[in-house]
Amino acid sequence: MRERKFVHRALRMVLALGAICVAWQGALAAPDHVAMTTKGSVQGVARNDVVEYLGIPYAAPPIGGLRWKPPAEHSAWEGVRQATSFGPTCAQVTLLGVFAGPASNNEDCLSLNVIAPMQASANGEKLPVLFWIHGGGFVDGAGSDYDASKLAARGKVVVVTINYRLSLLGFFAHPALNKEGHLFANYGLLDQQFALRWVKDNIANFGGDPDNITVAGQSAGGASAAFNVISPLTRGMFHKAIIQSSASYLTAIPMEVAERKATAFAEAAGCGKGADEATASCLRNLPADALMKLSGPPDGFGPYVVTPVADGQIIPSGGASAFESGNFNHMPIMNGSTRDEGNFFAALPVYFSGKAVTQTDVESHVKTIFGGNAGAGGTPPAYPAGTVDRILAYYSSGDFGSPQLRMNAIQTDVMVCRIQRGTHLLAGKVPLYAYEFRDRTAPFMFPELPDFAPLAYHTADLQYLFPGFHGGNKGAKHDLNARQQKLSDELVDAWTSFARTGNPNPPGESTWPQYTSDPNAQSYLAQEIPELSAISDNDFTADHKCDFWKDLLVYN
């Protein structure tokens, strides 16, 4: 009898322990990671310390009659939509080779990705939202290029990355389309704004705060962030902006240039010279592959491609005019560059040709850029006579250890002095933080190039925010060492602190000074190894010879 009681007691203990183990395992098991949107439910996937909802359509496919029209609402779906893989890349010929793409003819590409800290929505939190716009010269790239897991997990923010229409499909201003009565020309920017509206409407269900959105991007993505700051159509839609490594927003392509190029494209595509409904219909019926062939080769812009256009509504004017007049959406802004921006652009022809930079290449570049008109899209005014000789003399070949370093200096200084101009125009109008990324030991994402020193090249900073950016299918694997990981942690903390509060300094810290117009004040954060430091506007000007360039560069 005692043995029977003992057996019963033991069985009860085993069953109780089993129930505890099942409950414990259930607590550790991933929840279903289903989130509701206005169009239906989506199933995400857990990875490390985040949940990723990938390839969520935010607009109807811009195909057929919707090509070259503002984005339209996507239809609702029944059941739970799987959001466990990225959506298709938008049509592109991949100007940046292995660092963008892949090459695509797909127009059904308007999707976004939400990366949230684990349990964000389950905990009822309202986390800051970082809305990231990819770069790529407005002709290539994709939201899937960016691993946002570290930003989301370490920074406790919800990150959204997006696709938007590119190249001729995204920025096209044919008169036959422009007179149809809808917003026109800047379809890629309209996509970005439509995605922002999706975020406002849906992000709370992913743990994000629709009243605390930061729009950020690098290169063309940085220009996009600035154009959205300028656009009256985004008023109230976001609250802070981060402009990384971009000055192209200071000017916008004049409408007459954009229309001239679009008309030439239509004729080349066999749609004639007209500006009527038949021409519009012909353009919309062009096969995507034929259209992309006319976009240009992988190693350069084609003759018909334009970047964002001053259309008068989406973009009333270039950034220089808007920032100077104060006619933009006022908010805290971060604006900065890398120490050697130009080295990326110096590397591209070396990558495509396999040949090292020569002094002839430097001279040819300067003649091409500074031997004609200085305005946006090749419009007047012309550079003053003698400008080419003046630049080549100032950047004398004898002052540099190689033609590549000379090319880097010229291309870098032109770009970063323009970026500094944007900083100067914003100063005093909004809370402003300026920086320069200076880690010249940053891993190089290109395959090995002949006689090439990478330095702190354009895009070098991205791998510190987005782990592994951007080895691509053929790019070089580039892990960060321990000191670089420390810098990565510091940058992630700064970016996400800014997204949270409008101040990049984490609580209790003051390493990063707010920018001031005093040229002697420590106004820039120098992001370098082994320690962060601060430099003055005068230091930046001297490093990049901005006093030399200020009378040459055109901003309006």
Coordinates of C-alpha atoms in Angstrom, one line a residue:
M1 CA 0.0 0.0 0.0
R2 CA 2.8 2.4 0.9
E3 CA 4.6 1.5 -2.4
R4 CA 1.4 2.3 -4.3
K5 CA 1.1 5.7 -2.6
F6 CA 4.7 6.4 -3.3
V7 CA 4.3 5.6 -7.0
H8 CA 1.2 7.8 -7.2
R9 CA 3.0 10.7 -5.5
A10 CA 6.0 10.2 -7.8
L11 CA 3.7 10.2 -10.8
R12 CA 2.1 13.5 -9.7
M13 CA 5.5 15.1 -9.2
V14 CA 6.6 14.0 -12.7
L15 CA 3.4 15.3 -14.2
A16 CA 3.8 18.6 -12.4
L17 CA 7.4 19.0 -13.4
G18 CA 6.4 18.2 -17.0
A19 CA 3.7 20.9 -16.9
I20 CA 6.3 23.4 -15.5
C21 CA 8.7 22.4 -18.3
V22 CA 6.1 22.8 -21.0
A23 CA 5.1 26.2 -19.6
W24 CA 8.7 27.2 -19.4
Q25 CA 9.4 26.1 -22.9
G26 CA 6.3 28.0 -24.0
A27 CA 7.5 31.2 -22.4
L28 CA 10.8 30.9 -24.3
A29 CA 9.2 29.9 -27.6
A30 CA 8.8 32.7 -30.1
P31 CA 5.3 34.2 -30.2
D32 CA 3.5 34.2 -33.5
H33 CA 4.9 37.6 -34.5
V34 CA 1.7 38.6 -36.3
A35 CA 1.0 42.3 -36.7
M36 CA -2.1 44.0 -38.1
T37 CA -2.0 46.7 -40.8
T38 CA -4.8 48.6 -42.4
K39 CA -4.7 46.1 -45.3
G40 CA -4.5 42.9 -43.3
S41 CA -2.3 40.9 -41.0
V42 CA 1.4 40.1 -41.6
Q43 CA 3.6 37.3 -40.2
G44 CA 7.1 38.3 -39.2
V45 CA 10.2 36.3 -38.4
A46 CA 12.4 36.4 -35.3
R47 CA 16.2 36.8 -35.8
N48 CA 18.5 37.3 -32.9
D49 CA 17.0 40.1 -30.8
V50 CA 14.6 41.5 -33.3
V51 CA 11.5 40.7 -35.3
E52 CA 11.6 41.4 -39.0
Y53 CA 8.5 42.0 -41.1
L54 CA 9.8 41.9 -44.7
G55 CA 8.4 42.8 -48.1
I56 CA 5.2 44.4 -46.8
P57 CA 3.5 46.2 -49.8
Y58 CA 2.7 49.8 -49.0
A59 CA 1.3 50.8 -52.3
A60 CA -0.3 49.2 -55.4
P61 CA 2.1 47.9 -58.0
P62 CA 2.9 50.9 -60.2
I63 CA 2.5 49.0 -63.4
G64 CA 0.4 49.4 -66.6
G65 CA -1.8 52.5 -66.2
L66 CA -0.2 53.3 -62.8
R67 CA 3.3 53.7 -64.3
W68 CA 4.4 57.3 -63.9
K69 CA 1.5 58.1 -61.6
P70 CA 1.5 58.9 -57.9
P71 CA 1.4 55.8 -55.7
A72 CA -2.1 54.3 -55.1
E73 CA -3.5 52.3 -52.2
H74 CA -2.8 48.6 -52.2
S75 CA -5.7 46.3 -52.0
A76 CA -6.5 44.5 -48.7
W77 CA -5.8 40.8 -48.3
E78 CA -7.5 38.0 -46.4
G79 CA -5.8 35.8 -43.8
V80 CA -2.2 36.4 -42.7
R81 CA 0.3 37.5 -45.3
Q82 CA 3.8 36.0 -44.9
A83 CA 6.3 38.8 -44.4
T84 CA 9.4 36.7 -44.0
S85 CA 11.4 37.6 -47.1
F86 CA 12.3 40.8 -48.9
G87 CA 10.2 42.1 -51.7
P88 CA 11.6 42.5 -55.3
T89 CA 14.3 45.1 -56.0
C90 CA 13.0 48.1 -58.0
A91 CA 14.0 48.1 -61.7
Q92 CA 17.6 49.2 -62.0
V93 CA 20.8 48.6 -64.0
T94 CA 23.1 48.9 -60.9
L95 CA 25.4 51.8 -61.5
L96 CA 27.3 50.7 -58.4
G97 CA 28.0 47.2 -59.7
V98 CA 28.2 44.7 -56.9
F99 CA 27.2 47.2 -54.3
A100 CA 23.6 47.6 -55.3
G101 CA 20.9 45.8 -56.9
P102 CA 20.7 43.1 -58.0
A103 CA 19.9 44.3 -61.5
S104 CA 16.1 44.1 -62.0
N105 CA 13.3 44.8 -64.5
N106 CA 10.7 44.5 -61.8
E107 CA 8.3 47.4 -61.4
D108 CA 6.1 45.7 -58.8
C109 CA 8.5 46.6 -56.0
L110 CA 6.9 49.1 -53.6
S111 CA 7.4 47.3 -50.4
L112 CA 8.9 48.1 -47.0
N113 CA 10.5 46.3 -44.1
V114 CA 9.9 46.8 -40.4
I115 CA 12.6 45.7 -37.9
A116 CA 11.6 45.9 -34.3
P117 CA 13.1 44.9 -31.0
M118 CA 11.8 41.6 -29.7
Q119 CA 8.6 41.9 -27.8
A120 CA 8.2 45.6 -28.7
S121 CA 4.6 45.5 -29.7
A122 CA 3.7 42.8 -27.1
N123 CA 5.0 45.1 -24.3
G124 CA 2.8 48.0 -25.5
E125 CA 5.8 50.2 -26.0
K126 CA 6.0 53.3 -28.2
L127 CA 9.5 53.3 -29.6
P128 CA 11.1 55.9 -31.8
V129 CA 10.9 55.2 -35.5
L130 CA 13.9 55.4 -37.8
F131 CA 12.7 55.6 -41.4
W132 CA 15.7 54.8 -43.6
I133 CA 15.9 55.7 -47.3
H134 CA 18.5 53.9 -49.3
G135 CA 21.1 55.6 -51.4
G136 CA 22.4 54.7 -54.9
G137 CA 22.3 57.9 -57.0
F138 CA 18.5 57.6 -57.4
V139 CA 19.2 54.9 -59.9
D140 CA 19.9 51.8 -57.8
G141 CA 19.8 50.2 -54.4
A142 CA 17.1 48.6 -52.2
G143 CA 15.9 48.6 -48.6
S144 CA 17.1 45.0 -48.3
D145 CA 20.7 46.1 -48.6
Y146 CA 20.6 47.3 -44.9
D147 CA 20.8 45.0 -41.9
A148 CA 19.0 47.2 -39.3
S149 CA 19.1 44.6 -36.5
K150 CA 21.8 46.4 -34.4
L151 CA 20.1 49.8 -34.7
A152 CA 16.8 48.2 -33.6
A153 CA 18.1 45.9 -30.8
R154 CA 20.8 48.1 -29.3
G155 CA 19.1 51.4 -29.8
K156 CA 15.6 50.2 -28.9
V157 CA 14.0 51.8 -32.0
V158 CA 11.8 50.5 -34.8
V159 CA 13.5 50.7 -38.1
V160 CA 11.7 50.9 -41.5
T161 CA 13.6 50.4 -44.7
I162 CA 11.9 51.0 -48.1
N163 CA 12.0 50.5 -51.8
Y164 CA 11.0 53.4 -54.1
R165 CA 10.9 53.9 -57.9
L166 CA 14.3 54.7 -59.4
S167 CA 15.9 56.1 -62.5
L168 CA 13.5 56.7 -65.4
L169 CA 10.6 55.1 -63.6
G170 CA 11.1 57.2 -60.5
F171 CA 12.2 60.6 -61.9
F172 CA 10.6 61.4 -65.3
A173 CA 8.9 64.6 -66.5
H174 CA 7.5 64.1 -70.0
P175 CA 5.0 66.8 -71.0
A176 CA 2.4 64.2 -72.0
L177 CA 2.4 62.9 -68.4
N178 CA 2.8 66.2 -66.7
K179 CA -0.4 67.6 -68.0
E180 CA -2.6 64.7 -66.9
G181 CA -3.6 66.5 -63.7
H182 CA -1.7 64.5 -61.1
L183 CA 1.6 65.2 -59.3
F184 CA 4.4 64.4 -61.6
A185 CA 8.2 64.1 -62.2
N186 CA 9.3 63.0 -58.7
Y187 CA 7.5 59.7 -58.5
G188 CA 10.3 58.2 -56.3
L189 CA 9.8 60.9 -53.7
L190 CA 6.1 60.5 -53.8
D191 CA 6.7 56.8 -53.1
Q192 CA 8.8 57.7 -50.0
Q193 CA 6.0 60.0 -48.8
F194 CA 3.4 57.3 -49.4
A195 CA 5.5 54.9 -47.3
L196 CA 5.7 57.6 -44.6
R197 CA 1.9 57.7 -44.5
W198 CA 1.9 53.9 -44.2
V199 CA 4.2 54.3 -41.2
K200 CA 2.0 56.9 -39.6
D201 CA -1.1 54.7 -40.0
N202 CA 0.5 51.3 -39.0
I203 CA 3.7 51.5 -37.0
A204 CA 2.0 51.6 -33.6
N205 CA 1.0 47.9 -34.2
F206 CA 4.7 47.1 -34.5
G207 CA 5.7 48.9 -31.3
G208 CA 6.6 52.2 -33.0
D209 CA 5.5 55.7 -32.1
P210 CA 3.8 57.5 -35.0
D211 CA 4.5 60.8 -33.3
N212 CA 8.3 60.3 -33.1
I213 CA 9.6 59.5 -36.6
T214 CA 13.0 60.3 -37.9
V215 CA 13.7 60.3 -41.7
A216 CA 17.3 59.3 -42.4
G217 CA 19.4 58.3 -45.4
Q218 CA 22.8 58.3 -46.9
S219 CA 24.0 59.7 -50.3
A220 CA 20.8 59.8 -52.5
G221 CA 19.0 58.7 -49.3
G222 CA 20.4 61.7 -47.5
A223 CA 19.3 63.9 -50.4
S224 CA 15.8 62.3 -50.1
A225 CA 15.7 63.1 -46.4
A226 CA 16.5 66.7 -47.2
F227 CA 14.0 66.9 -50.1
N228 CA 11.3 65.6 -47.7
V229 CA 12.3 68.3 -45.2
I230 CA 11.8 70.8 -48.0
S231 CA 8.6 69.4 -49.3
P232 CA 5.4 71.0 -48.1
L233 CA 3.6 67.7 -48.7
T234 CA 5.3 66.1 -45.7
R235 CA 4.5 68.8 -43.2
G236 CA 3.7 67.0 -39.8
M237 CA 4.6 63.6 -41.1
F238 CA 7.9 63.3 -39.4
H239 CA 9.8 65.0 -36.7
K240 CA 13.6 64.8 -37.2
A241 CA 16.0 64.2 -40.1
I242 CA 19.5 62.8 -40.6
I243 CA 21.3 63.8 -43.8
Q244 CA 24.4 61.6 -44.4
S245 CA 26.9 62.3 -47.1
S246 CA 24.8 64.3 -49.4
A247 CA 24.8 67.8 -51.0
S248 CA 22.9 67.1 -54.2
Y249 CA 19.7 68.4 -52.5
L250 CA 21.1 71.9 -52.6
T251 CA 20.0 72.2 -56.2
A252 CA 17.2 70.4 -58.0
I253 CA 17.0 69.7 -61.8
P254 CA 15.1 72.5 -63.6
M255 CA 11.9 71.4 -65.1
E256 CA 12.9 72.4 -68.6
V257 CA 16.0 70.1 -68.4
A258 CA 13.9 67.2 -67.2
E259 CA 11.2 67.7 -69.9
R260 CA 13.9 68.0 -72.6
K261 CA 15.5 64.7 -71.5
A262 CA 12.1 62.9 -71.2
T263 CA 11.1 64.1 -74.7
A264 CA 14.4 62.8 -76.1
F265 CA 13.8 59.5 -74.4
A266 CA 10.3 59.1 -75.8
E267 CA 11.6 59.6 -79.3
A268 CA 14.5 57.2 -78.8
A269 CA 12.0 54.6 -77.4
G270 CA 9.8 54.9 -80.5
C271 CA 7.0 56.9 -79.0
G272 CA 7.5 60.0 -81.1
K273 CA 7.9 63.7 -80.3
G274 CA 4.3 64.4 -79.3
A275 CA 2.8 65.4 -75.9
D276 CA -0.6 63.9 -76.3
E277 CA -2.5 60.9 -74.8
A278 CA -1.2 58.6 -77.5
T279 CA 2.4 59.4 -76.5
A280 CA 1.6 58.8 -72.8
S281 CA 0.0 55.5 -73.7
C282 CA 3.0 54.5 -75.8
L283 CA 5.3 55.3 -72.9
R284 CA 3.3 53.3 -70.4
N285 CA 3.2 50.3 -72.7
L286 CA 7.0 50.1 -73.2
P287 CA 8.4 46.8 -71.9
A288 CA 10.4 47.3 -68.7
D289 CA 13.5 45.7 -70.1
A290 CA 13.5 48.1 -73.1
L291 CA 13.0 51.0 -70.8
M292 CA 15.9 49.9 -68.6
K293 CA 18.2 49.4 -71.6
L294 CA 17.7 53.1 -72.4
S295 CA 18.5 54.0 -68.8
G296 CA 22.2 53.7 -69.4
P297 CA 25.1 51.3 -68.8
P298 CA 26.0 49.9 -65.4
D299 CA 29.0 52.2 -65.1
G300 CA 27.3 55.6 -65.8
F301 CA 24.1 57.6 -66.1
G302 CA 22.4 57.4 -69.5
P303 CA 21.5 60.6 -71.4
Y304 CA 17.9 60.6 -70.4
V305 CA 18.2 60.0 -66.6
V306 CA 17.5 62.9 -64.1
T307 CA 17.6 63.1 -60.4
P308 CA 14.9 65.0 -58.4
V309 CA 13.3 67.8 -60.2
A310 CA 12.1 71.3 -59.1
D311 CA 8.5 70.6 -60.0
G312 CA 7.0 73.4 -57.9
Q313 CA 4.8 71.2 -55.7
I314 CA 6.7 68.2 -54.4
I315 CA 9.9 70.1 -54.5
P316 CA 9.2 73.9 -54.7
S317 CA 12.9 74.7 -55.0
G318 CA 16.4 73.4 -54.3
G319 CA 17.6 73.0 -50.8
A320 CA 19.9 76.0 -50.8
S321 CA 17.0 78.4 -51.6
A322 CA 14.7 76.7 -49.1
F323 CA 17.2 76.6 -46.2
E324 CA 18.3 80.1 -46.9
S325 CA 14.8 81.5 -46.9
G326 CA 13.6 79.3 -44.0
N327 CA 10.8 77.9 -46.1
F328 CA 11.1 74.3 -45.0
N329 CA 9.7 72.0 -42.3
H330 CA 11.7 73.0 -39.2
M331 CA 12.9 70.1 -37.0
P332 CA 16.2 68.9 -35.4
I333 CA 18.6 67.9 -38.1
M334 CA 21.9 65.9 -38.2
N335 CA 24.1 66.7 -41.2
G336 CA 27.5 65.2 -42.0
S337 CA 30.1 63.6 -44.2
T338 CA 33.0 61.2 -44.4
R339 CA 36.6 62.4 -44.4
D340 CA 37.3 61.0 -47.9
E341 CA 33.9 61.1 -49.7
G342 CA 35.5 61.3 -53.1
N343 CA 37.4 58.1 -52.8
F344 CA 34.4 56.0 -53.5
F345 CA 33.8 57.8 -56.8
A346 CA 37.5 57.5 -57.6
A347 CA 37.2 53.8 -57.0
L348 CA 34.3 53.1 -59.3
P349 CA 36.1 53.5 -62.7
V350 CA 39.0 51.6 -61.3
Y351 CA 36.6 48.8 -60.3
F352 CA 35.0 48.7 -63.8
S353 CA 38.2 49.1 -65.8
G354 CA 40.7 47.3 -63.6
K355 CA 43.2 50.1 -64.2
A356 CA 44.8 52.4 -61.6
V357 CA 44.0 56.2 -61.5
T358 CA 46.5 58.3 -63.6
Q359 CA 47.3 62.0 -63.7
T360 CA 45.5 62.0 -67.1
D361 CA 42.4 60.7 -65.4
V362 CA 42.5 63.5 -62.8
E363 CA 42.9 66.2 -65.5
S364 CA 40.1 64.7 -67.6
H365 CA 37.8 64.6 -64.6
V366 CA 38.5 68.3 -63.7
K367 CA 37.9 69.3 -67.4
T368 CA 34.7 67.4 -67.6
I369 CA 33.2 68.8 -64.4
F370 CA 34.6 72.3 -64.4
G371 CA 35.0 73.1 -68.1
G372 CA 31.3 73.8 -68.7
N373 CA 28.2 75.0 -66.9
A374 CA 28.0 75.1 -63.2
G375 CA 24.2 75.0 -62.7
A376 CA 22.0 72.0 -61.9
G377 CA 21.6 69.7 -64.9
G378 CA 24.3 71.4 -66.8
T379 CA 22.5 74.8 -66.9
P380 CA 24.2 78.2 -66.7
P381 CA 26.1 79.9 -65.3
A382 CA 29.4 78.7 -66.7
Y383 CA 32.4 78.3 -64.6
P384 CA 34.7 81.3 -65.1
A385 CA 37.4 81.0 -67.7
G386 CA 40.6 79.5 -66.3
T387 CA 38.8 77.4 -63.6
V388 CA 40.2 74.1 -64.7
D389 CA 43.8 75.4 -64.7
R390 CA 43.2 77.1 -61.3
I391 CA 42.0 73.8 -59.7
L392 CA 44.8 71.7 -61.2
A393 CA 47.4 74.2 -60.0
Y394 CA 45.9 74.4 -56.5
Y395 CA 45.8 70.6 -56.2
S396 CA 49.2 70.2 -57.7
S397 CA 50.3 66.6 -58.5
G398 CA 53.5 67.2 -56.5
D399 CA 51.4 67.6 -53.3
F400 CA 50.0 64.1 -53.4
G401 CA 51.6 60.7 -53.2
S402 CA 49.6 59.2 -56.1
P403 CA 47.1 60.3 -58.7
Q404 CA 44.4 58.5 -56.7
L405 CA 45.0 60.6 -53.6
R406 CA 44.9 63.7 -55.8
M407 CA 41.6 62.6 -57.3
N408 CA 40.2 61.8 -53.9
A409 CA 41.2 65.3 -52.5
I410 CA 39.5 67.1 -55.4
Q411 CA 36.3 65.1 -55.4
T412 CA 36.1 65.0 -51.6
D413 CA 36.6 68.7 -51.1
V414 CA 34.0 69.7 -53.7
M415 CA 31.4 67.4 -52.1
V416 CA 32.1 68.2 -48.4
C417 CA 32.3 71.9 -48.9
R418 CA 28.8 71.7 -50.4
I419 CA 27.7 69.7 -47.4
Q420 CA 29.2 72.4 -45.2
R421 CA 27.2 75.0 -47.1
G422 CA 24.0 73.1 -46.2
T423 CA 25.1 73.2 -42.5
H424 CA 25.8 76.9 -42.7
L425 CA 22.4 77.6 -44.2
L426 CA 20.6 75.6 -41.5
A427 CA 22.6 77.1 -38.6
G428 CA 20.4 79.1 -36.2
K429 CA 17.2 78.0 -37.8
V430 CA 16.9 74.5 -36.2
P431 CA 18.6 72.4 -33.6
L432 CA 21.6 71.2 -35.7
Y433 CA 24.3 68.6 -35.2
A434 CA 27.3 68.2 -37.6
Y435 CA 29.8 65.5 -37.9
E436 CA 32.7 64.0 -39.9
F437 CA 33.4 60.3 -40.0
R438 CA 37.2 60.0 -39.9
D439 CA 38.1 56.3 -39.5
R440 CA 40.6 55.9 -42.4
T441 CA 41.1 52.3 -41.4
A442 CA 37.5 51.4 -42.2
P443 CA 37.2 48.1 -44.1
F444 CA 37.0 48.5 -47.8
M445 CA 33.9 46.9 -49.4
F446 CA 35.4 46.8 -53.0
P447 CA 37.4 43.8 -54.1
E448 CA 41.1 44.6 -54.1
L449 CA 41.9 47.5 -56.5
P450 CA 45.3 48.3 -58.1
D451 CA 47.3 51.0 -56.3
F452 CA 44.3 52.2 -54.3
A453 CA 44.2 53.4 -50.7
P454 CA 40.6 53.2 -49.4
L455 CA 40.6 55.7 -46.5
A456 CA 37.3 57.0 -45.0
Y457 CA 35.5 56.7 -48.3
H458 CA 31.8 57.6 -49.2
T459 CA 29.7 54.8 -47.6
A460 CA 32.5 53.6 -45.3
D461 CA 30.4 54.7 -42.3
L462 CA 27.4 52.6 -43.2
Q463 CA 28.9 49.3 -42.0
Y464 CA 29.2 50.8 -38.5
L465 CA 25.4 51.3 -38.5
F466 CA 24.3 48.4 -40.6
P467 CA 26.5 45.3 -40.0
G468 CA 28.1 43.9 -43.1
F469 CA 27.1 46.7 -45.5
H470 CA 27.7 46.2 -48.3
G471 CA 29.7 43.1 -49.3
G472 CA 27.1 42.2 -51.9
N473 CA 27.4 39.0 -53.8
K474 CA 30.9 39.8 -55.0
G475 CA 32.1 42.5 -52.6
A476 CA 34.8 42.0 -50.1
K477 CA 33.8 40.6 -46.7
H478 CA 34.6 43.3 -44.2
D479 CA 34.2 42.5 -40.5
L480 CA 35.0 45.3 -38.0
N481 CA 37.8 44.8 -35.5
A482 CA 37.4 45.5 -31.7
R483 CA 38.2 49.2 -31.9
Q484 CA 35.9 49.6 -34.9
Q485 CA 33.1 47.8 -33.1
K486 CA 33.5 50.3 -30.3
L487 CA 33.0 53.1 -32.8
S488 CA 30.1 51.3 -34.2
D489 CA 28.5 51.1 -30.8
E490 CA 29.0 54.8 -30.3
L491 CA 27.5 55.7 -33.7
V492 CA 24.5 53.4 -33.2
D493 CA 23.9 55.0 -29.7
A494 CA 24.2 58.5 -31.3
W495 CA 21.8 57.8 -34.2
T496 CA 19.2 56.2 -32.0
S497 CA 19.5 58.8 -29.2
F498 CA 18.9 61.5 -31.9
A499 CA 15.8 59.5 -33.1
R500 CA 14.6 59.3 -29.6
T501 CA 15.1 62.9 -28.4
G502 CA 16.5 65.1 -31.2
N503 CA 19.9 65.0 -29.4
P504 CA 22.6 62.5 -30.4
N505 CA 24.2 62.4 -27.0
P506 CA 23.0 59.5 -24.9
P507 CA 21.6 60.5 -21.5
G508 CA 24.3 62.0 -19.2
E509 CA 26.8 62.6 -22.0
S510 CA 27.8 65.7 -23.9
T511 CA 30.5 64.6 -26.3
W512 CA 28.7 65.8 -29.4
P513 CA 28.3 69.6 -29.4
Q514 CA 25.3 71.3 -31.0
Y515 CA 26.4 73.2 -34.1
T516 CA 27.0 76.9 -33.7
S517 CA 27.8 79.6 -36.3
D518 CA 30.9 80.5 -34.3
P519 CA 33.7 79.3 -36.6
N520 CA 36.1 78.8 -33.7
A521 CA 33.7 76.8 -31.6
Q522 CA 34.0 73.0 -31.3
S523 CA 30.9 72.4 -33.5
Y524 CA 31.6 69.1 -35.4
L525 CA 31.8 65.6 -33.9
A526 CA 34.9 63.9 -35.4
Q527 CA 34.0 60.2 -35.5
E528 CA 37.4 58.5 -35.3
I529 CA 39.5 55.8 -33.6
P530 CA 40.5 55.5 -30.9
E531 CA 38.2 58.2 -29.4
L532 CA 35.5 60.6 -30.5
S533 CA 36.6 64.2 -30.5
A534 CA 35.3 67.7 -31.6
I535 CA 36.6 70.0 -34.2
S536 CA 35.7 73.6 -35.2
D537 CA 34.2 74.9 -38.4
N538 CA 37.5 76.5 -39.1
D539 CA 39.3 73.2 -38.8
F540 CA 36.9 71.6 -41.3
T541 CA 37.3 74.5 -43.7
A542 CA 41.0 74.3 -43.6
D543 CA 41.1 70.5 -44.0
H544 CA 39.0 70.7 -47.1
K545 CA 40.1 74.0 -48.6
C546 CA 36.5 75.3 -48.5
D547 CA 37.7 78.9 -48.7
F548 CA 39.1 78.0 -52.2
W549 CA 35.9 76.5 -53.3
K550 CA 33.3 79.0 -51.9
D551 CA 33.6 81.3 -54.9
L552 CA 33.5 78.5 -57.5
L553 CA 30.6 76.3 -56.4
V554 CA 27.0 77.2 -57.4
Y555 CA 24.2 76.4 -55.0
N556 CA 21.1 78.0 -56.5

